[in-house]
PDB file of C-alpha atoms in Angstrom:
ATOM      1  CA  MET A 145     -48.687   9.398 -16.854  1.00  0.00           C
ATOM      2  CA  PRO A 146     -51.884  11.328 -17.316  1.00  0.00           C
ATOM      3  CA  GLU A 147     -51.451  15.035 -16.998  1.00  0.00           C
ATOM      4  CA  LYS A 148     -53.499  15.416 -13.754  1.00  0.00           C
ATOM      5  CA  GLN A 149     -51.165  12.410 -12.064  1.00  0.00           C
ATOM      6  CA  ARG A 150     -47.991  14.545 -13.559  1.00  0.00           C
ATOM      7  CA  ASN A 151     -49.192  17.732 -12.047  1.00  0.00           C
ATOM      8  CA  LEU A 152     -50.084  16.348  -8.759  1.00  0.00           C
ATOM      9  CA  VAL A 153     -46.459  14.639  -8.455  1.00  0.00           C
ATOM     10  CA  LEU A 154     -44.789  17.644  -9.641  1.00  0.00           C
ATOM     11  CA  SER A 155     -46.742  19.837  -7.131  1.00  0.00           C
ATOM     12  CA  ASN A 156     -45.759  17.442  -4.255  1.00  0.00           C
ATOM     13  CA  SER A 157     -42.367  17.352  -5.216  1.00  0.00           C
ATOM     14  CA  ASP A 158     -42.222  21.197  -5.271  1.00  0.00           C
ATOM     15  CA  ASP A 159     -43.635  21.245  -1.922  1.00  0.00           C
ATOM     16  CA  SER A 160     -41.156  18.820  -0.582  1.00  0.00           C
ATOM     17  CA  ARG A 161     -38.202  20.696  -2.143  1.00  0.00           C
ATOM     18  CA  ARG A 162     -39.698  24.057  -0.590  1.00  0.00           C
ATOM     19  CA  SER A 163     -40.007  22.200   2.687  1.00  0.00           C
ATOM     20  CA  PHE A 164     -36.285  20.688   2.451  1.00  0.00           C
ATOM     21  CA  MET A 165     -35.207  24.291   1.651  1.00  0.00           C
ATOM     22  CA  LYS A 166     -36.869  26.114   4.444  1.00  0.00           C
ATOM     23  CA  LYS A 167     -35.427  23.268   6.947  1.00  0.00           C
ATOM     24  CA  GLY A 168     -32.104  23.825   5.281  1.00  0.00           C
ATOM     25  CA  ALA A 169     -32.281  27.550   5.840  1.00  0.00           C
ATOM     26  CA  LEU A 170     -33.588  27.287   9.490  1.00  0.00           C
ATOM     27  CA  ALA A 171     -30.731  24.682  10.322  1.00  0.00           C
ATOM     28  CA  THR A 172     -28.097  27.261   8.430  1.00  0.00           C
ATOM     29  CA  GLY A 173     -29.709  30.309  10.812  1.00  0.00           C
ATOM     30  CA  ALA A 174     -29.640  28.131  13.851  1.00  0.00           C
ATOM     31  CA  LEU A 175     -25.867  27.324  13.263  1.00  0.00           C
ATOM     32  CA  ALA A 176     -24.975  30.887  12.669  1.00  0.00           C
ATOM     33  CA  LEU A 177     -27.027  31.772  15.751  1.00  0.00           C
ATOM     34  CA  GLY A 178     -25.100  29.182  17.764  1.00  0.00           C
ATOM     35  CA  ALA A 179     -21.266  30.175  16.378  1.00  0.00           C
ATOM     36  CA  SER A 180     -22.388  33.897  17.381  1.00  0.00           C
ATOM     37  CA  GLY A 181     -23.658  32.465  20.954  1.00  0.00           C
ATOM     38  CA  THR A 182     -20.130  30.467  21.294  1.00  0.00           C
ATOM     39  CA  ALA A 183     -18.251  33.616  20.609  1.00  0.00           C
ATOM     40  CA  MET A 184     -20.301  35.701  23.157  1.00  0.00           C
ATOM     41  CA  ALA A 185     -19.694  32.619  25.746  1.00  0.00           C
ATOM     42  CA  GLN A 186     -15.930  32.579  24.943  1.00  0.00           C
ATOM     43  CA  GLU A 187     -15.575  36.332  25.840  1.00  0.00           C
ATOM     44  CA  ASP A 188     -17.631  35.994  28.887  1.00  0.00           C
ATOM     45  CA  ASP A 189     -15.128  34.654  31.507  1.00  0.00           C
ATOM     46  CA  GLY A 190     -16.045  31.844  34.015  1.00  0.00           C
ATOM     47  CA  VAL A 191     -19.197  30.934  31.861  1.00  0.00           C
ATOM     48  CA  PHE A 192     -17.549  27.602  30.890  1.00  0.00           C
ATOM     49  CA  GLY A 193     -16.025  25.972  33.835  1.00  0.00           C
ATOM     50  CA  ASP A 194     -12.172  25.900  34.524  1.00  0.00           C
ATOM     51  CA  LEU A 195     -10.580  26.467  31.099  1.00  0.00           C
ATOM     52  CA  ASP A 196      -7.288  25.918  32.683  1.00  0.00           C
ATOM     53  CA  ASP A 197      -8.530  22.064  33.585  1.00  0.00           C
ATOM     54  CA  ALA A 198     -10.234  21.612  30.222  1.00  0.00           C
ATOM     55  CA  TRP A 199      -9.901  18.587  28.225  1.00  0.00           C
ATOM     56  CA  LYS A 200     -10.963  17.058  25.097  1.00  0.00           C
ATOM     57  CA  ALA A 201     -13.304  14.034  24.417  1.00  0.00           C
ATOM     58  CA  LEU A 202     -15.487  12.416  21.561  1.00  0.00           C
ATOM     59  CA  ILE A 203     -19.048  11.927  21.841  1.00  0.00           C
ATOM     60  CA  GLN A 204     -21.948  10.702  19.420  1.00  0.00           C
ATOM     61  CA  VAL A 205     -23.962  13.755  18.239  1.00  0.00           C
ATOM     62  CA  ASP A 206     -27.013  12.315  19.429  1.00  0.00           C
ATOM     63  CA  ASN A 207     -25.692  12.388  23.050  1.00  0.00           C
ATOM     64  CA  PHE A 208     -24.344  15.731  22.952  1.00  0.00           C
ATOM     65  CA  HIS A 209     -25.916  18.586  25.421  1.00  0.00           C
ATOM     66  CA  PRO A 210     -24.046  21.579  25.050  1.00  0.00           C
ATOM     67  CA  ASN A 211     -23.122  23.479  28.211  1.00  0.00           C
ATOM     68  CA  ALA A 212     -24.891  20.404  30.041  1.00  0.00           C
ATOM     69  CA  ARG A 213     -23.045  19.092  33.439  1.00  0.00           C
ATOM     70  CA  PHE A 214     -22.440  15.420  33.827  1.00  0.00           C
ATOM     71  CA  THR A 215     -20.277  13.039  36.012  1.00  0.00           C
ATOM     72  CA  PHE A 216     -18.642   9.735  35.143  1.00  0.00           C
ATOM     73  CA  VAL A 217     -20.441   6.520  36.439  1.00  0.00           C
ATOM     74  CA  SER A 218     -17.845   4.336  35.259  1.00  0.00           C
ATOM     75  CA  GLY A 219     -14.034   3.575  35.121  1.00  0.00           C
ATOM     76  CA  VAL A 220     -12.664   2.848  31.703  1.00  0.00           C
ATOM     77  CA  ILE A 221     -14.691   0.247  29.358  1.00  0.00           C
ATOM     78  CA  GLU A 222     -12.744  -1.743  27.226  1.00  0.00           C
ATOM     79  CA  TRP A 223     -14.564  -1.114  24.100  1.00  0.00           C
ATOM     80  CA  SER A 224     -14.108   1.360  20.935  1.00  0.00           C
ATOM     81  CA  PRO A 225     -16.900   2.241  18.762  1.00  0.00           C
ATOM     82  CA  ASN A 226     -16.630   0.699  15.168  1.00  0.00           C
ATOM     83  CA  TYR A 227     -18.026   3.246  12.419  1.00  0.00           C
ATOM     84  CA  GLY A 228     -16.828   2.145   9.182  1.00  0.00           C
ATOM     85  CA  ASP A 229     -14.590   4.967   8.521  1.00  0.00           C
ATOM     86  CA  VAL A 230     -13.330   5.318  11.849  1.00  0.00           C
ATOM     87  CA  GLN A 231     -10.313   3.621  12.430  1.00  0.00           C
ATOM     88  CA  ASP A 232      -9.185   1.784  15.560  1.00  0.00           C
ATOM     89  CA  SER A 233      -5.935   3.260  15.743  1.00  0.00           C
ATOM     90  CA  TRP A 234      -7.878   6.807  16.111  1.00  0.00           C
ATOM     91  CA  PHE A 235      -9.492   5.420  19.408  1.00  0.00           C
ATOM     92  CA  SER A 236      -6.046   4.452  21.029  1.00  0.00           C
ATOM     93  CA  ASP A 237      -5.770   8.031  22.151  1.00  0.00           C
ATOM     94  CA  TYR A 238      -9.267   7.708  24.146  1.00  0.00           C
ATOM     95  CA  ASN A 239     -10.697   5.761  26.950  1.00  0.00           C
ATOM     96  CA  THR A 240     -14.308   5.087  26.791  1.00  0.00           C
ATOM     97  CA  TYR A 241     -16.357   6.008  29.985  1.00  0.00           C
ATOM     98  CA  GLN A 242     -20.030   5.989  30.850  1.00  0.00           C
ATOM     99  CA  ILE A 243     -21.068   9.357  31.883  1.00  0.00           C
ATOM    100  CA  ARG A 244     -24.323  10.557  33.382  1.00  0.00           C
ATOM    101  CA  TRP A 245     -26.071  13.664  32.244  1.00  0.00           C
ATOM    102  CA  LEU A 246     -27.411  15.712  35.192  1.00  0.00           C
ATOM    103  CA  ASN A 247     -30.205  17.342  32.911  1.00  0.00           C
ATOM    104  CA  THR A 248     -31.660  14.075  31.466  1.00  0.00           C
ATOM    105  CA  ASP A 249     -30.320  11.278  33.609  1.00  0.00           C
ATOM    106  CA  GLU A 250     -29.283   9.449  30.693  1.00  0.00           C
ATOM    107  CA  VAL A 251     -26.134   7.356  31.006  1.00  0.00           C
ATOM    108  CA  VAL A 252     -24.018   7.643  27.374  1.00  0.00           C
ATOM    109  CA  PRO A 253     -20.313   6.696  26.556  1.00  0.00           C
ATOM    110  CA  LEU A 254     -17.973   9.457  26.289  1.00  0.00           C
ATOM    111  CA  TYR A 255     -14.461   8.874  24.693  1.00  0.00           C
ATOM    112  CA  VAL A 256     -12.008  11.104  26.766  1.00  0.00           C
ATOM    113  CA  ALA A 257      -8.527  11.517  25.731  1.00  0.00           C
ATOM    114  CA  HIS A 258      -5.875   9.810  27.454  1.00  0.00           C
ATOM    115  CA  ASP A 259      -4.258  12.892  28.902  1.00  0.00           C
ATOM    116  CA  ALA A 260      -7.533  14.250  30.164  1.00  0.00           C
ATOM    117  CA  ASN A 261      -7.073  14.870  34.390  1.00  0.00           C
ATOM    118  CA  ILE A 262     -10.556  13.562  35.450  1.00  0.00           C
ATOM    119  CA  GLY A 263      -9.715  11.382  38.385  1.00  0.00           C
ATOM    120  CA  GLU A 264     -10.086   8.082  39.665  1.00  0.00           C
ATOM    121  CA  TYR A 265     -13.546   6.036  39.694  1.00  0.00           C
ATOM    122  CA  ASP A 266     -14.459   4.700  42.746  1.00  0.00           C
ATOM    123  CA  GLU A 267     -16.544   1.568  42.396  1.00  0.00           C
ATOM    124  CA  GLU A 268     -17.707   1.478  45.871  1.00  0.00           C
ATOM    125  CA  LEU A 269     -19.458   5.130  45.458  1.00  0.00           C
ATOM    126  CA  GLY A 270     -20.034   4.438  41.451  1.00  0.00           C
ATOM    127  CA  PHE A 271     -18.318   7.742  40.460  1.00  0.00           C
ATOM    128  CA  ILE A 272     -15.348   9.683  40.209  1.00  0.00           C
ATOM    129  CA  PRO A 273     -15.634  11.788  43.521  1.00  0.00           C
ATOM    130  CA  ASP A 274     -14.062  15.154  43.825  1.00  0.00           C
ATOM    131  CA  ALA A 275     -10.303  15.272  44.731  1.00  0.00           C
ATOM    132  CA  ASP A 276     -10.486  18.635  45.823  1.00  0.00           C
ATOM    133  CA  ASP A 277     -13.666  18.960  47.940  1.00  0.00           C
ATOM    134  CA  ASP A 278     -15.694  16.260  49.666  1.00  0.00           C
ATOM    135  CA  GLN A 279     -14.129  13.126  48.679  1.00  0.00           C
ATOM    136  CA  ASN A 280     -17.955  11.491  48.814  1.00  0.00           C
ATOM    137  CA  GLN A 281     -19.380  13.424  46.399  1.00  0.00           C
ATOM    138  CA  PRO A 282     -19.142  13.219  42.298  1.00  0.00           C
ATOM    139  CA  GLN A 283     -16.810  15.561  40.612  1.00  0.00           C
ATOM    140  CA  LEU A 284     -19.205  17.156  38.107  1.00  0.00           C
ATOM    141  CA  PHE A 285     -17.951  18.431  34.613  1.00  0.00           C
ATOM    142  CA  GLU A 286     -19.480  20.931  32.161  1.00  0.00           C
ATOM    143  CA  MET A 287     -19.687  20.285  28.458  1.00  0.00           C
ATOM    144  CA  ASN A 288     -18.593  23.283  26.220  1.00  0.00           C
ATOM    145  CA  GLN A 289     -21.037  24.343  23.752  1.00  0.00           C
ATOM    146  CA  GLU A 290     -18.544  24.095  20.935  1.00  0.00           C
ATOM    147  CA  TRP A 291     -17.861  21.157  18.876  1.00  0.00           C
ATOM    148  CA  THR A 292     -16.140  20.150  15.628  1.00  0.00           C
ATOM    149  CA  PRO A 293     -16.665  16.945  13.310  1.00  0.00           C
ATOM    150  CA  PHE A 294     -14.368  14.105  13.947  1.00  0.00           C
ATOM    151  CA  SER A 295     -12.693  13.598  10.576  1.00  0.00           C
ATOM    152  CA  ASP A 296     -15.342  12.996   8.011  1.00  0.00           C
ATOM    153  CA  ASN A 297     -17.566  11.027  10.327  1.00  0.00           C
ATOM    154  CA  ASN A 298     -20.805  12.615  10.830  1.00  0.00           C
ATOM    155  CA  ARG A 299     -21.927  10.499  14.002  1.00  0.00           C
ATOM    156  CA  LEU A 300     -18.936  11.727  16.225  1.00  0.00           C
ATOM    157  CA  ILE A 301     -17.781  14.941  17.066  1.00  0.00           C
ATOM    158  CA  THR A 302     -14.968  16.348  19.102  1.00  0.00           C
ATOM    159  CA  VAL A 303     -15.931  18.416  22.285  1.00  0.00           C
ATOM    160  CA  ASN A 304     -14.227  19.833  25.229  1.00  0.00           C
ATOM    161  CA  ALA A 305     -15.170  19.641  28.809  1.00  0.00           C
ATOM    162  CA  SER A 306     -14.012  20.947  32.338  1.00  0.00           C
ATOM    163  CA  PRO A 307     -14.735  20.634  36.070  1.00  0.00           C
ATOM    164  CA  VAL A 308     -17.607  22.701  37.453  1.00  0.00           C
ATOM    165  CA  SER A 309     -16.335  25.344  40.141  1.00  0.00           C
ATOM    166  CA  GLU A 310     -16.600  23.961  43.826  1.00  0.00           C
ATOM    167  CA  ASP A 311     -19.405  26.441  44.733  1.00  0.00           C
ATOM    168  CA  GLU A 312     -21.504  25.731  41.671  1.00  0.00           C
ATOM    169  CA  GLU A 313     -20.872  21.910  42.207  1.00  0.00           C
ATOM    170  CA  ASP A 314     -22.097  21.961  45.850  1.00  0.00           C
ATOM    171  CA  ASN A 315     -25.152  23.902  44.725  1.00  0.00           C
ATOM    172  CA  ILE A 316     -26.024  21.361  42.325  1.00  0.00           C
ATOM    173  CA  LEU A 317     -25.387  18.656  44.536  1.00  0.00           C
ATOM    174  CA  ASP A 318     -27.505  19.845  47.382  1.00  0.00           C
ATOM    175  CA  THR A 319     -30.780  19.596  44.961  1.00  0.00           C
ATOM    176  CA  GLU A 320     -29.430  16.109  43.748  1.00  0.00           C
ATOM    177  CA  ASP A 321     -29.713  12.707  45.817  1.00  0.00           C
ATOM    178  CA  TRP A 322     -29.111  10.199  43.354  1.00  0.00           C
ATOM    179  CA  TRP A 323     -25.384  10.140  43.969  1.00  0.00           C
ATOM    180  CA  GLN A 324     -25.912   9.681  47.910  1.00  0.00           C
ATOM    181  CA  ASN A 325     -25.414   6.425  49.906  1.00  0.00           C
ATOM    182  CA  THR A 326     -28.743   5.617  51.016  1.00  0.00           C
ATOM    183  CA  GLU A 327     -27.683   2.605  53.453  1.00  0.00           C
TER     184      GLU A 327
END
C-alpha cells in the first residue's frame, strides 16, 4: 500500500477510534448521571407511584421509557420471545401483555411477573379498568427509571412498575380522550 494511502487509512482509523472513545465516555457519564438520579428519586418519597404495589416485569430495552406512564391494552397474549440465550422456561414466570405508552402512544409488549397485581382486562373497554376509582377509566401505571439486565441478554431488561396515584391518574385522564367510549 502506498505511504499516502496508508497514512489516510491510519488517520481515519484514529478518528474512528477517538469518536468511539468519546461516545463511550459520554455513555459512561450518562449512566453515572442516571445512577445518581435514580438514587435521588429513591430518596424523594412519592415520586415513583405506590411502591407498596410495585411489581416486576421484563421489557425490550428499545421499548423502555423510564418514569413514563402506560396502561394495559390487552389481556394475556400466548407468546414468549425467542432470543437465542433466553430459555422458554425463564418466561414461564411471566405473562405477555400489550401496553400503551401515554407519552408516545406506542403499543409494545411487556412481560409481567405472574404474581403482579395489575387487574383484569376488560375486552369491551379495551383496557384494564381502575378497580379503585372509576370502573370506566383505565388504570394507569408508571415505569420506574431503574432497570437491571435480564441475565446475559442485552435486549431485555428487568423493570419495576406501580399504579399511578388516583389524583394524578384523574389529572392525566382529564387531558386524554383515546380511552373514552365515543358511541
